[in-house]
CSV table of C-alpha atoms in Angstrom, one decimal:
chain,number,residue,atom,x,y,z
A,1,UNK,CA,18.7,9.3,-62.7
A,2,UNK,CA,20.1,11.9,-60.3
A,3,UNK,CA,23.7,12.4,-59.2
A,4,UNK,CA,23.1,11.2,-55.7
A,5,UNK,CA,23.6,7.4,-55.5
A,6,UNK,CA,20.8,5.4,-53.8
A,7,UNK,CA,23.3,2.7,-52.9
A,8,UNK,CA,27.0,3.3,-52.3
A,9,UNK,CA,29.6,0.7,-51.4
A,10,UNK,CA,32.4,2.6,-49.9
A,11,UNK,CA,35.6,0.6,-49.8
A,12,UNK,CA,33.7,-2.5,-48.6
A,13,UNK,CA,35.6,-5.7,-47.9
A,14,UNK,CA,34.5,-9.1,-47.0
A,15,UNK,CA,36.7,-11.9,-45.9
A,16,UNK,CA,36.2,-15.5,-44.9
A,17,UNK,CA,39.2,-16.4,-42.9
A,18,UNK,CA,42.2,-15.9,-45.2
A,19,UNK,CA,40.0,-15.7,-48.3
A,20,UNK,CA,39.1,-12.2,-49.4
A,21,UNK,CA,35.8,-12.4,-51.2
A,22,UNK,CA,35.4,-8.7,-51.9
A,23,UNK,CA,38.4,-6.4,-51.9
A,24,UNK,CA,37.7,-2.7,-51.0
A,25,UNK,CA,34.6,-2.5,-53.3
A,26,UNK,CA,33.6,0.9,-54.5
A,27,UNK,CA,30.3,1.0,-56.4
A,28,UNK,CA,27.6,3.6,-56.7
A,29,UNK,CA,24.1,2.7,-58.0
A,30,UNK,CA,21.7,5.5,-58.9
A,31,UNK,CA,18.0,5.8,-58.4
A,32,UNK,CA,16.1,3.8,-61.0
A,33,UNK,CA,19.2,2.2,-62.4
A,34,UNK,CA,19.1,-1.4,-63.5
A,35,UNK,CA,22.5,-2.9,-62.9
A,36,UNK,CA,23.5,-6.5,-63.9
A,37,UNK,CA,26.3,-8.1,-62.0
A,38,UNK,CA,28.1,-10.9,-63.9
A,39,UNK,CA,31.3,-12.8,-63.4
A,40,UNK,CA,32.7,-16.3,-62.9
A,41,UNK,CA,31.6,-18.2,-59.8
A,42,UNK,CA,33.5,-17.2,-56.7
A,43,UNK,CA,34.0,-13.7,-57.9
A,44,UNK,CA,32.0,-12.3,-55.1
A,45,UNK,CA,29.0,-11.2,-57.1
A,46,UNK,CA,26.3,-12.8,-54.9
A,47,UNK,CA,28.1,-11.6,-51.8
A,48,UNK,CA,27.5,-8.0,-53.0
A,49,UNK,CA,23.7,-8.6,-52.9
A,50,UNK,CA,23.8,-10.5,-49.6
A,51,UNK,CA,25.8,-7.8,-47.9
A,52,UNK,CA,23.3,-5.2,-49.1
A,53,UNK,CA,20.4,-7.3,-47.8
A,54,UNK,CA,22.4,-7.6,-44.5
A,55,UNK,CA,22.5,-11.4,-44.8
A,56,UNK,CA,26.3,-11.1,-44.5
A,57,UNK,CA,28.3,-8.8,-42.3
A,58,UNK,CA,31.1,-6.7,-43.8
A,59,UNK,CA,34.6,-6.5,-42.5
A,60,UNK,CA,35.6,-3.1,-43.8
A,61,UNK,CA,34.0,0.0,-45.3
A,62,UNK,CA,30.5,1.3,-45.2
A,63,UNK,CA,27.4,0.6,-47.2
A,64,UNK,CA,25.1,3.6,-47.7
A,65,UNK,CA,21.5,3.5,-48.7
A,66,UNK,CA,19.7,6.6,-49.8
A,67,UNK,CA,22.4,8.8,-48.2
A,68,UNK,CA,22.2,7.0,-44.8
A,69,UNK,CA,24.6,4.3,-43.6
A,70,UNK,CA,23.2,0.8,-43.5
A,71,UNK,CA,25.9,-1.1,-41.8
A,72,UNK,CA,26.7,1.7,-39.5
A,73,UNK,CA,25.0,4.5,-37.6
A,74,UNK,CA,26.2,7.9,-36.5
A,75,UNK,CA,26.8,8.4,-32.8
A,76,UNK,CA,28.5,11.6,-31.6
A,77,UNK,CA,29.6,12.4,-35.1
A,78,UNK,CA,31.3,9.1,-35.6
A,79,UNK,CA,30.2,6.0,-37.5
A,80,UNK,CA,29.7,2.9,-35.3
A,81,UNK,CA,28.4,-0.5,-36.1
A,82,UNK,CA,24.6,-0.4,-36.6
A,83,UNK,CA,22.3,-2.0,-34.1
A,84,UNK,CA,19.3,-4.2,-35.1
A,85,UNK,CA,16.8,-1.3,-34.9
A,86,UNK,CA,18.9,0.9,-37.2
A,87,UNK,CA,19.5,-2.0,-39.6
A,88,UNK,CA,15.8,-2.8,-39.7
A,89,UNK,CA,14.9,0.9,-40.4
A,90,UNK,CA,17.3,1.1,-43.4
A,91,UNK,CA,16.7,-2.4,-44.6
A,92,UNK,CA,13.0,-1.7,-45.1
A,93,UNK,CA,13.9,0.0,-48.4
A,94,UNK,CA,15.4,-3.2,-49.8
A,95,UNK,CA,13.8,-6.3,-51.1
A,96,UNK,CA,15.3,-9.5,-52.4
A,97,UNK,CA,14.4,-12.5,-54.6
A,98,UNK,CA,16.5,-15.7,-54.1
A,99,UNK,CA,17.8,-18.3,-56.4
A,100,UNK,CA,15.9,-21.0,-54.5
A,101,UNK,CA,12.7,-19.0,-54.1
A,102,UNK,CA,12.5,-19.5,-50.3
A,103,UNK,CA,8.7,-19.3,-50.2
A,104,UNK,CA,7.2,-20.2,-46.9
A,105,UNK,CA,6.0,-23.7,-47.5
A,106,UNK,CA,3.2,-23.7,-44.9
A,107,UNK,CA,1.5,-20.7,-46.5
A,108,UNK,CA,-0.5,-20.2,-49.7
A,109,UNK,CA,0.8,-17.7,-52.3
A,110,UNK,CA,-1.5,-15.1,-50.9
A,111,UNK,CA,-0.5,-15.8,-47.3
A,112,UNK,CA,3.2,-15.6,-48.3
A,113,UNK,CA,2.5,-12.1,-49.7
A,114,UNK,CA,0.5,-10.7,-46.8
A,115,UNK,CA,2.6,-12.2,-44.0
A,116,UNK,CA,5.3,-9.4,-43.8
A,117,UNK,CA,3.0,-6.5,-44.6
A,118,UNK,CA,0.8,-7.6,-41.7
A,119,UNK,CA,3.4,-8.6,-39.1
A,120,UNK,CA,6.1,-6.1,-40.0
A,121,UNK,CA,4.2,-3.1,-41.4
A,122,UNK,CA,1.1,-3.7,-39.3
A,123,UNK,CA,-1.2,-3.5,-42.2
A,124,UNK,CA,-4.8,-4.6,-41.9
A,125,UNK,CA,-5.6,-7.9,-43.4
A,126,UNK,CA,-8.0,-6.4,-45.9
A,127,UNK,CA,-5.4,-3.8,-47.1
A,128,UNK,CA,-2.6,-6.4,-47.3
A,129,UNK,CA,-4.8,-8.8,-49.2
A,130,UNK,CA,-5.8,-6.1,-51.7
A,131,UNK,CA,-2.2,-5.1,-52.3
A,132,UNK,CA,-1.1,-8.8,-52.6
A,133,UNK,CA,-4.0,-9.5,-55.0
A,134,UNK,CA,-2.8,-6.7,-57.3
A,135,UNK,CA,0.8,-7.9,-57.2
A,136,UNK,CA,-0.2,-11.6,-57.8
A,137,UNK,CA,-2.2,-10.3,-60.7
A,138,UNK,CA,0.7,-8.4,-62.0
A,139,UNK,CA,2.9,-11.5,-62.0
A,140,UNK,CA,0.2,-13.4,-63.7
A,141,UNK,CA,-0.9,-15.6,-60.8
A,142,UNK,CA,-4.3,-14.2,-59.8
A,143,UNK,CA,-5.7,-17.7,-60.3
A,144,UNK,CA,-3.1,-19.4,-58.1
A,145,UNK,CA,-3.4,-17.3,-54.9
A,146,UNK,CA,-4.8,-20.1,-52.8
A,147,UNK,CA,-2.2,-22.6,-54.0
A,148,UNK,CA,0.7,-23.7,-51.8
A,149,UNK,CA,4.3,-23.5,-53.0
A,150,UNK,CA,4.4,-27.3,-53.4
A,151,UNK,CA,1.5,-27.0,-55.8
A,152,UNK,CA,3.3,-24.5,-58.0
A,153,UNK,CA,6.0,-24.8,-60.7
A,154,UNK,CA,9.4,-23.3,-60.1
A,155,UNK,CA,8.6,-20.4,-62.4
A,156,UNK,CA,5.3,-19.7,-60.6
A,157,UNK,CA,7.0,-20.0,-57.2
A,158,UNK,CA,9.6,-17.5,-58.3
A,159,UNK,CA,6.9,-15.1,-59.5
A,160,UNK,CA,5.2,-15.4,-56.1
A,161,UNK,CA,8.5,-14.6,-54.5
A,162,UNK,CA,8.8,-11.5,-56.6
A,163,UNK,CA,5.2,-10.4,-55.6
A,164,UNK,CA,6.0,-11.2,-51.9
A,165,UNK,CA,9.1,-8.9,-52.0
A,166,UNK,CA,7.2,-6.1,-53.8
A,167,UNK,CA,4.4,-6.2,-51.2
A,168,UNK,CA,6.9,-4.5,-48.8
A,169,UNK,CA,7.2,-1.6,-51.3
A,170,UNK,CA,11.0,-1.6,-51.5
A,171,UNK,CA,12.9,1.1,-53.4
A,172,UNK,CA,15.7,-1.3,-54.3
A,173,UNK,CA,15.2,-4.8,-55.5
A,174,UNK,CA,17.9,-7.4,-55.5
A,175,UNK,CA,17.7,-10.5,-57.8
A,176,UNK,CA,20.1,-13.2,-57.0
A,177,UNK,CA,20.4,-15.6,-59.9
A,178,UNK,CA,16.6,-15.9,-59.9
A,179,UNK,CA,16.4,-18.1,-62.9
A,180,UNK,CA,19.3,-20.4,-62.2
A,181,UNK,CA,17.2,-23.0,-60.4
A,182,UNK,CA,14.5,-23.1,-63.1
A,183,UNK,CA,14.0,-25.5,-66.0
A,184,UNK,CA,14.9,-23.7,-69.3
A,185,UNK,CA,11.3,-23.4,-70.4
A,186,UNK,CA,10.3,-21.6,-67.2
A,187,UNK,CA,13.0,-18.9,-67.4
A,188,UNK,CA,11.1,-16.7,-69.8
A,189,UNK,CA,8.0,-16.2,-67.6
A,190,UNK,CA,10.2,-14.9,-64.7
A,191,UNK,CA,12.3,-12.6,-66.9
A,192,UNK,CA,9.1,-11.3,-68.4
A,193,UNK,CA,7.9,-10.2,-65.0
A,194,UNK,CA,11.2,-8.5,-64.3
A,195,UNK,CA,11.0,-6.7,-67.6
A,196,UNK,CA,7.5,-5.5,-66.8
A,197,UNK,CA,8.7,-4.4,-63.4
A,198,UNK,CA,11.5,-2.4,-65.0
A,199,UNK,CA,9.2,-0.6,-67.3
A,200,UNK,CA,6.3,0.1,-65.0
A,201,UNK,CA,8.0,0.9,-61.7
A,202,UNK,CA,10.7,3.4,-60.7
A,203,UNK,CA,12.6,0.6,-59.0
A,204,UNK,CA,16.3,0.4,-58.6
A,205,UNK,CA,17.3,-3.1,-59.5
A,206,UNK,CA,20.5,-5.0,-58.9
A,207,UNK,CA,20.7,-8.5,-60.4
A,208,UNK,CA,23.2,-11.2,-60.4
A,209,UNK,CA,22.6,-13.2,-63.5
A,210,UNK,CA,24.0,-15.7,-66.0
A,211,UNK,CA,21.4,-14.7,-68.6
A,212,UNK,CA,23.7,-12.5,-70.8
A,213,UNK,CA,21.0,-11.9,-73.4
A,214,UNK,CA,18.7,-10.6,-70.7
A,215,UNK,CA,21.4,-8.5,-69.1
A,216,UNK,CA,22.3,-6.9,-72.5
A,217,UNK,CA,18.7,-6.0,-73.3
A,218,UNK,CA,17.5,-5.0,-69.8
A,219,UNK,CA,20.4,-3.5,-67.8
A,220,UNK,CA,21.6,0.1,-67.9
A,221,UNK,CA,25.0,-1.0,-66.7
A,222,UNK,CA,26.9,-4.2,-66.6
A,223,UNK,CA,29.4,-4.8,-63.8
A,224,UNK,CA,31.9,-7.6,-64.4
A,225,UNK,CA,33.3,-9.0,-61.2
A,226,UNK,CA,36.5,-11.0,-61.1
A,227,UNK,CA,38.3,-12.1,-57.9
A,228,UNK,CA,36.5,-9.8,-55.6
A,229,UNK,CA,36.9,-6.6,-57.7
A,230,UNK,CA,35.0,-4.9,-60.4
A,231,UNK,CA,37.1,-5.7,-63.4
A,232,UNK,CA,35.1,-3.8,-65.9
A,233,UNK,CA,31.8,-2.0,-66.1
A,234,UNK,CA,29.8,0.0,-68.6
A,235,UNK,CA,26.7,0.3,-70.7
A,236,UNK,CA,25.8,-3.1,-72.2
A,237,UNK,CA,26.4,-1.9,-75.7
A,238,UNK,CA,30.0,-1.0,-75.0
A,239,UNK,CA,30.5,-3.8,-72.6
A,240,UNK,CA,29.4,-6.6,-74.9
A,241,UNK,CA,30.3,-4.8,-78.1
A,242,UNK,CA,33.9,-3.8,-77.3
A,243,UNK,CA,35.1,-5.2,-73.9
A,244,UNK,CA,38.4,-3.7,-72.9
A,245,UNK,CA,39.7,-6.0,-70.3
A,246,UNK,CA,41.2,-9.4,-71.2
A,247,UNK,CA,39.4,-11.1,-68.3
A,248,UNK,CA,36.1,-9.8,-69.6
A,249,UNK,CA,36.9,-11.0,-73.1
A,250,UNK,CA,37.8,-14.4,-71.8
A,251,UNK,CA,34.7,-14.6,-69.7
A,252,UNK,CA,32.3,-13.4,-72.4
A,253,UNK,CA,33.9,-15.8,-74.9
A,254,UNK,CA,33.4,-18.7,-72.5
A,255,UNK,CA,29.8,-17.9,-71.7
A,256,UNK,CA,28.8,-17.1,-75.2
A,257,UNK,CA,30.5,-20.3,-76.4
A,258,UNK,CA,28.3,-22.3,-73.9
A,259,UNK,CA,25.3,-20.6,-75.4
B,1,UNK,CA,2.2,-49.0,-39.3
B,2,UNK,CA,-0.9,-47.4,-40.7
B,3,UNK,CA,-3.2,-45.5,-38.4
B,4,UNK,CA,-6.0,-48.0,-39.2
B,5,UNK,CA,-3.9,-50.9,-37.9
B,6,UNK,CA,-3.2,-49.0,-34.7
B,7,UNK,CA,-6.9,-48.3,-34.2
B,8,UNK,CA,-7.7,-52.0,-34.7
B,9,UNK,CA,-5.1,-52.8,-32.1
B,10,UNK,CA,-6.6,-50.3,-29.7
B,11,UNK,CA,-10.1,-51.7,-30.2
B,12,UNK,CA,-8.8,-55.2,-29.8
B,13,UNK,CA,-7.0,-54.4,-26.5
B,14,UNK,CA,-10.2,-52.7,-25.2
B,15,UNK,CA,-12.2,-55.8,-26.2
B,16,UNK,CA,-9.7,-58.0,-24.4
B,17,UNK,CA,-10.2,-55.9,-21.2
B,18,UNK,CA,-14.0,-56.1,-21.7
B,19,UNK,CA,-14.0,-59.8,-22.2
B,20,UNK,CA,-11.7,-60.4,-19.2
B,21,UNK,CA,-14.0,-58.2,-17.1
B,22,UNK,CA,-16.8,-60.8,-17.6
B,23,UNK,CA,-14.5,-63.4,-15.8
B,24,UNK,CA,-14.9,-63.3,-12.1
B,25,UNK,CA,-11.2,-64.1,-11.6
B,26,UNK,CA,-10.4,-60.9,-13.4
B,27,UNK,CA,-13.3,-58.6,-12.8
B,28,UNK,CA,-12.4,-58.6,-9.1
B,29,UNK,CA,-9.3,-56.6,-9.7
B,30,UNK,CA,-10.5,-54.3,-12.5
B,31,UNK,CA,-12.1,-51.4,-10.5
B,32,UNK,CA,-8.9,-50.9,-8.4
B,33,UNK,CA,-6.7,-51.2,-11.5
B,34,UNK,CA,-8.8,-48.7,-13.4
B,35,UNK,CA,-8.6,-46.3,-10.5
B,36,UNK,CA,-4.8,-46.6,-10.7
B,37,UNK,CA,-4.9,-46.2,-14.5
B,38,UNK,CA,-6.7,-42.9,-14.1
B,39,UNK,CA,-3.9,-41.6,-11.9
B,40,UNK,CA,-1.3,-42.9,-14.4
B,41,UNK,CA,-3.2,-41.1,-17.2
B,42,UNK,CA,-3.4,-37.9,-15.2
B,43,UNK,CA,0.3,-37.8,-14.4
B,44,UNK,CA,1.1,-38.6,-18.0
B,45,UNK,CA,-1.0,-35.8,-19.5
B,46,UNK,CA,0.1,-33.2,-17.0
B,47,UNK,CA,3.7,-34.3,-17.3
B,48,UNK,CA,3.5,-34.2,-21.1
B,49,UNK,CA,2.2,-30.6,-21.0
B,50,UNK,CA,5.0,-29.5,-18.7
B,51,UNK,CA,7.5,-31.4,-20.9
B,52,UNK,CA,6.4,-29.6,-24.0
B,53,UNK,CA,6.6,-26.2,-22.5
B,54,UNK,CA,10.0,-26.9,-20.9
B,55,UNK,CA,11.3,-28.6,-24.0
B,56,UNK,CA,10.5,-25.8,-26.4
B,57,UNK,CA,11.6,-23.1,-23.9
B,58,UNK,CA,14.9,-24.9,-23.2
B,59,UNK,CA,15.5,-25.4,-26.9
B,60,UNK,CA,14.8,-21.8,-27.7
B,61,UNK,CA,16.9,-20.7,-24.8
B,62,UNK,CA,19.8,-22.9,-25.8
B,63,UNK,CA,19.7,-21.7,-29.4
B,64,UNK,CA,18.9,-18.0,-29.2
B,65,UNK,CA,19.0,-16.9,-25.6
B,66,UNK,CA,21.6,-14.5,-24.2
B,67,UNK,CA,24.5,-16.2,-22.4
B,68,UNK,CA,22.9,-16.6,-18.9
B,69,UNK,CA,19.7,-18.1,-20.5
B,70,UNK,CA,21.8,-20.5,-22.6
B,71,UNK,CA,23.7,-21.7,-19.5
B,72,UNK,CA,20.4,-22.2,-17.6
B,73,UNK,CA,19.0,-24.2,-20.5
B,74,UNK,CA,22.1,-26.3,-20.7
B,75,UNK,CA,22.2,-26.9,-17.0
B,76,UNK,CA,18.6,-27.9,-17.0
B,77,UNK,CA,19.0,-30.3,-19.9
B,78,UNK,CA,22.1,-31.9,-18.6
B,79,UNK,CA,20.8,-32.4,-15.1
B,80,UNK,CA,17.5,-33.8,-16.0
B,81,UNK,CA,18.8,-35.9,-18.9
B,82,UNK,CA,21.9,-37.1,-17.1
B,83,UNK,CA,20.3,-38.4,-13.9
B,84,UNK,CA,17.7,-41.1,-13.5
B,85,UNK,CA,14.1,-40.1,-13.2
B,86,UNK,CA,13.9,-42.2,-10.1
B,87,UNK,CA,16.6,-40.2,-8.4
B,88,UNK,CA,14.9,-37.0,-9.5
B,89,UNK,CA,11.6,-38.2,-7.9
B,90,UNK,CA,13.3,-39.1,-4.7
B,91,UNK,CA,15.3,-35.9,-4.5
B,92,UNK,CA,12.3,-33.7,-5.0
B,93,UNK,CA,10.2,-35.8,-2.6
B,94,UNK,CA,12.6,-36.7,0.2
B,95,UNK,CA,15.5,-34.2,0.0
B,96,UNK,CA,13.6,-30.9,-0.9
B,97,UNK,CA,11.6,-31.0,2.4
B,98,UNK,CA,14.9,-31.0,4.2
B,99,UNK,CA,15.3,-27.4,2.8
B,100,UNK,CA,11.8,-26.5,3.9
B,101,UNK,CA,10.1,-27.1,0.6
B,102,UNK,CA,7.5,-29.8,0.9
B,103,UNK,CA,5.5,-30.7,-2.2
B,104,UNK,CA,2.7,-33.2,-2.5
B,105,UNK,CA,3.6,-36.5,-4.0
B,106,UNK,CA,1.3,-35.8,-6.9
B,107,UNK,CA,3.0,-32.5,-7.7
B,108,UNK,CA,6.4,-34.1,-7.4
B,109,UNK,CA,5.4,-36.8,-9.8
B,110,UNK,CA,4.2,-34.4,-12.5
B,111,UNK,CA,7.2,-32.0,-11.9
B,112,UNK,CA,9.9,-34.7,-11.9
B,113,UNK,CA,8.6,-36.7,-14.9
B,114,UNK,CA,7.7,-33.6,-16.9
B,115,UNK,CA,11.0,-32.0,-16.3
B,116,UNK,CA,12.8,-35.2,-17.1
B,117,UNK,CA,11.0,-35.8,-20.4
B,118,UNK,CA,11.2,-32.1,-21.2
B,119,UNK,CA,15.0,-32.3,-21.1
B,120,UNK,CA,15.0,-35.0,-23.8
B,121,UNK,CA,12.3,-33.1,-25.7
B,122,UNK,CA,14.5,-30.0,-25.7
B,123,UNK,CA,17.1,-31.7,-27.8
B,124,UNK,CA,14.4,-33.0,-30.2
B,125,UNK,CA,13.0,-29.5,-30.5
B,126,UNK,CA,16.4,-28.0,-31.0
B,127,UNK,CA,17.1,-30.5,-33.8
B,128,UNK,CA,13.8,-29.7,-35.5
B,129,UNK,CA,14.3,-25.9,-35.3
B,130,UNK,CA,17.8,-26.1,-36.7
B,131,UNK,CA,16.7,-28.4,-39.5
B,132,UNK,CA,14.5,-25.6,-41.0
B,133,UNK,CA,16.3,-24.5,-44.1
B,134,UNK,CA,18.5,-21.4,-43.8
B,135,UNK,CA,16.7,-19.9,-46.8
B,136,UNK,CA,13.6,-19.5,-44.7
B,137,UNK,CA,15.5,-17.3,-42.2
B,138,UNK,CA,17.0,-15.3,-45.1
B,139,UNK,CA,13.7,-14.8,-46.8
B,140,UNK,CA,12.2,-13.6,-43.5
B,141,UNK,CA,15.2,-11.3,-43.0
B,142,UNK,CA,14.7,-9.8,-46.5
B,143,UNK,CA,11.1,-9.1,-45.5
B,144,UNK,CA,12.5,-7.2,-42.5
B,145,UNK,CA,10.9,-9.4,-39.8
B,146,UNK,CA,12.2,-9.3,-36.3
B,147,UNK,CA,13.8,-12.4,-34.9
B,148,UNK,CA,10.7,-13.1,-32.8
B,149,UNK,CA,8.4,-12.7,-35.8
B,150,UNK,CA,10.6,-15.1,-37.8
B,151,UNK,CA,10.5,-17.7,-35.1
B,152,UNK,CA,6.8,-17.4,-34.4
B,153,UNK,CA,5.5,-17.2,-37.9
B,154,UNK,CA,8.0,-18.9,-40.1
B,155,UNK,CA,10.4,-21.2,-38.2
B,156,UNK,CA,8.4,-22.8,-35.4
B,157,UNK,CA,5.4,-23.8,-37.5
B,158,UNK,CA,7.7,-25.8,-39.8
B,159,UNK,CA,9.8,-27.1,-36.9
B,160,UNK,CA,6.7,-28.5,-35.0
B,161,UNK,CA,6.0,-30.9,-37.8
B,162,UNK,CA,9.5,-32.4,-37.5
B,163,UNK,CA,9.1,-32.5,-33.7
B,164,UNK,CA,6.0,-34.7,-33.6
B,165,UNK,CA,7.4,-38.2,-34.2
B,166,UNK,CA,10.2,-38.0,-31.6
B,167,UNK,CA,7.9,-36.4,-29.1
B,168,UNK,CA,5.5,-39.3,-29.6
B,169,UNK,CA,8.3,-41.6,-28.5
B,170,UNK,CA,8.9,-39.5,-25.4
B,171,UNK,CA,5.3,-39.4,-24.4
B,172,UNK,CA,5.3,-43.2,-24.4
B,173,UNK,CA,8.5,-43.2,-22.3
B,174,UNK,CA,6.7,-40.8,-20.0
B,175,UNK,CA,3.7,-43.1,-19.7
B,176,UNK,CA,5.9,-46.0,-18.8
B,177,UNK,CA,8.0,-44.1,-16.3
B,178,UNK,CA,4.9,-43.1,-14.4
B,179,UNK,CA,5.3,-46.6,-12.8
B,180,UNK,CA,8.1,-45.0,-10.7
B,181,UNK,CA,5.7,-42.8,-8.8
B,182,UNK,CA,4.5,-45.8,-6.8
B,183,UNK,CA,7.8,-45.4,-5.0
B,184,UNK,CA,6.8,-42.0,-3.6
B,185,UNK,CA,3.5,-43.2,-2.2
B,186,UNK,CA,1.2,-42.7,-5.2
B,187,UNK,CA,-1.3,-45.4,-6.1
B,188,UNK,CA,-0.9,-45.6,-9.8
B,189,UNK,CA,-1.6,-48.5,-12.0
B,190,UNK,CA,1.7,-50.3,-11.2
B,191,UNK,CA,1.3,-49.7,-7.5
B,192,UNK,CA,-2.3,-51.1,-7.5
B,193,UNK,CA,-1.1,-54.2,-9.3
B,194,UNK,CA,1.8,-54.8,-6.9
B,195,UNK,CA,-0.4,-54.2,-3.9
B,196,UNK,CA,-3.1,-56.6,-4.9
B,197,UNK,CA,-0.6,-59.2,-6.1
B,198,UNK,CA,1.0,-59.2,-2.7
B,199,UNK,CA,-2.3,-59.7,-0.9
B,200,UNK,CA,-3.9,-62.1,-3.3
B,201,UNK,CA,-1.0,-63.8,-5.2
B,202,UNK,CA,-3.2,-63.8,-8.3
B,203,UNK,CA,-0.3,-62.9,-10.5
B,204,UNK,CA,-1.7,-64.0,-13.8
B,205,UNK,CA,-5.0,-62.1,-14.0
B,206,UNK,CA,-3.6,-59.0,-12.3
B,207,UNK,CA,-0.5,-58.5,-14.5
B,208,UNK,CA,-2.3,-59.6,-17.7
B,209,UNK,CA,-4.9,-56.8,-17.1
B,210,UNK,CA,-2.1,-54.3,-16.3
B,211,UNK,CA,-0.2,-55.2,-19.5
B,212,UNK,CA,-3.3,-54.7,-21.7
B,213,UNK,CA,-4.2,-51.4,-19.9
B,214,UNK,CA,-0.7,-50.0,-20.4
B,215,UNK,CA,-0.8,-51.1,-24.1
B,216,UNK,CA,-4.2,-49.5,-24.6
B,217,UNK,CA,-2.9,-46.2,-23.1
B,218,UNK,CA,0.2,-46.1,-25.2
B,219,UNK,CA,-1.8,-46.9,-28.3
B,220,UNK,CA,-4.0,-43.9,-27.6
B,221,UNK,CA,-0.8,-41.7,-27.5
B,222,UNK,CA,0.6,-43.2,-30.7
B,223,UNK,CA,-2.7,-42.7,-32.5
B,224,UNK,CA,-3.0,-39.2,-31.2
B,225,UNK,CA,0.5,-38.3,-32.4
B,226,UNK,CA,-0.1,-39.9,-35.8
B,227,UNK,CA,-3.3,-37.8,-36.2
B,228,UNK,CA,-1.4,-34.6,-35.2
B,229,UNK,CA,1.4,-35.4,-37.6
B,230,UNK,CA,-1.1,-35.9,-40.4
B,231,UNK,CA,-2.8,-32.6,-39.6
B,232,UNK,CA,0.4,-30.6,-39.1
B,233,UNK,CA,2.0,-31.7,-42.3
B,234,UNK,CA,-1.3,-30.9,-44.1
B,235,UNK,CA,-1.0,-27.7,-42.1
B,236,UNK,CA,2.5,-27.3,-43.5
B,237,UNK,CA,0.6,-27.0,-46.8
B,238,UNK,CA,-2.2,-25.1,-45.2
B,239,UNK,CA,-1.0,-22.6,-42.5
B,240,UNK,CA,-2.8,-19.3,-42.2
B,241,UNK,CA,-6.1,-19.4,-43.8
B,242,UNK,CA,-7.0,-16.6,-46.1
């Protein structure tokens, strides 16, 4: 970990009409860091990821990636709203895995993984396939590469989605409640892949999760969101061991109660 | 209805035509009617091609075009959907020459009917495109695709499957509305029938044959679309071969 953040939310706000989803968020994430974002529903945690993936616009503030503005660009020494070309340039460093997988249903697992490397990065089919084959092997689906999403279980689909995102070689990976849509017995296989990713790659990871056990064991830092703000954050040991904020205590009590 | 039943119906209607052709009272009219049917088929096929191109372009223009393109697409859709095909035919055939643009009747027939059906088709296409799940756009965005790449590679291949059944309806509409072209001097199936009916008064054989010929042609369309639908939804589980 270095001192220069790879992602910086600089007083970022997001509003839907009168509703403020995120209120002047300040958050630095460092290279290689694994950050788990937790909090009650409606606390803005998913919005953080979606803004970073540019799936949502922001109303105030600036998001920085690797020292460059993502949502803005410099023109005559001033920051103005970024155009599509600029967004695409910076966005190339980020990948995302979704709660509902969002695989392309008309393509096999392999085709899902080579589509963007070929169309976006202009890779040759051979090279893209070699890369995809490695990744599908890494997520344990070497045997399933000719299968269509409809022929795969939820856990398998999600692992393909992880391979698909990694095929673009992002520096930052976003995981948005990636096990929430899975049957309980399939959660483990997906978490196992994420664990492996964490230990083998120098990826920066941001995950919104309800898996407290996983967050505790895997993350370097826990951020607890409440009503559009970071209510408390810290190393999992302190965070779960001796939470300071009352909201955090209430939340943890409620989730741990539920098992 | 299963595709097998449809094929049985098609074979049956062709058999009926073949059997009637052995009867002198019917066979007399068949060559002329088949000649008319050929023109009807030509106008239907060319009109359908034009309709598909216009429908998809207008839908894309209306959904994603810059403001002027959106207006153009809207104006096209509203004019050609909001006025009758007959008036469109007459306008292109009788009014346009007053402005110095004279088109052949055949060209006018394909243009007017193709544009007319295309306007309806545009709304089918728009519905199909917007029905593709938002998550598909988001996944493509997360993979840093351009808008054009998303549409071409991700959205349209899925939307086409949803477009096929309503488009099948429209093609049958198109086939039937070709009867209008007899009013701008073209000798299509309906025109041939009327003409021979007026001179011979043999209403029963003439219009029985015409009915079965139209039915056979529309069955060909239905079967074709059913086949496409089967292939495309298999294709939805197939796509790019690796």
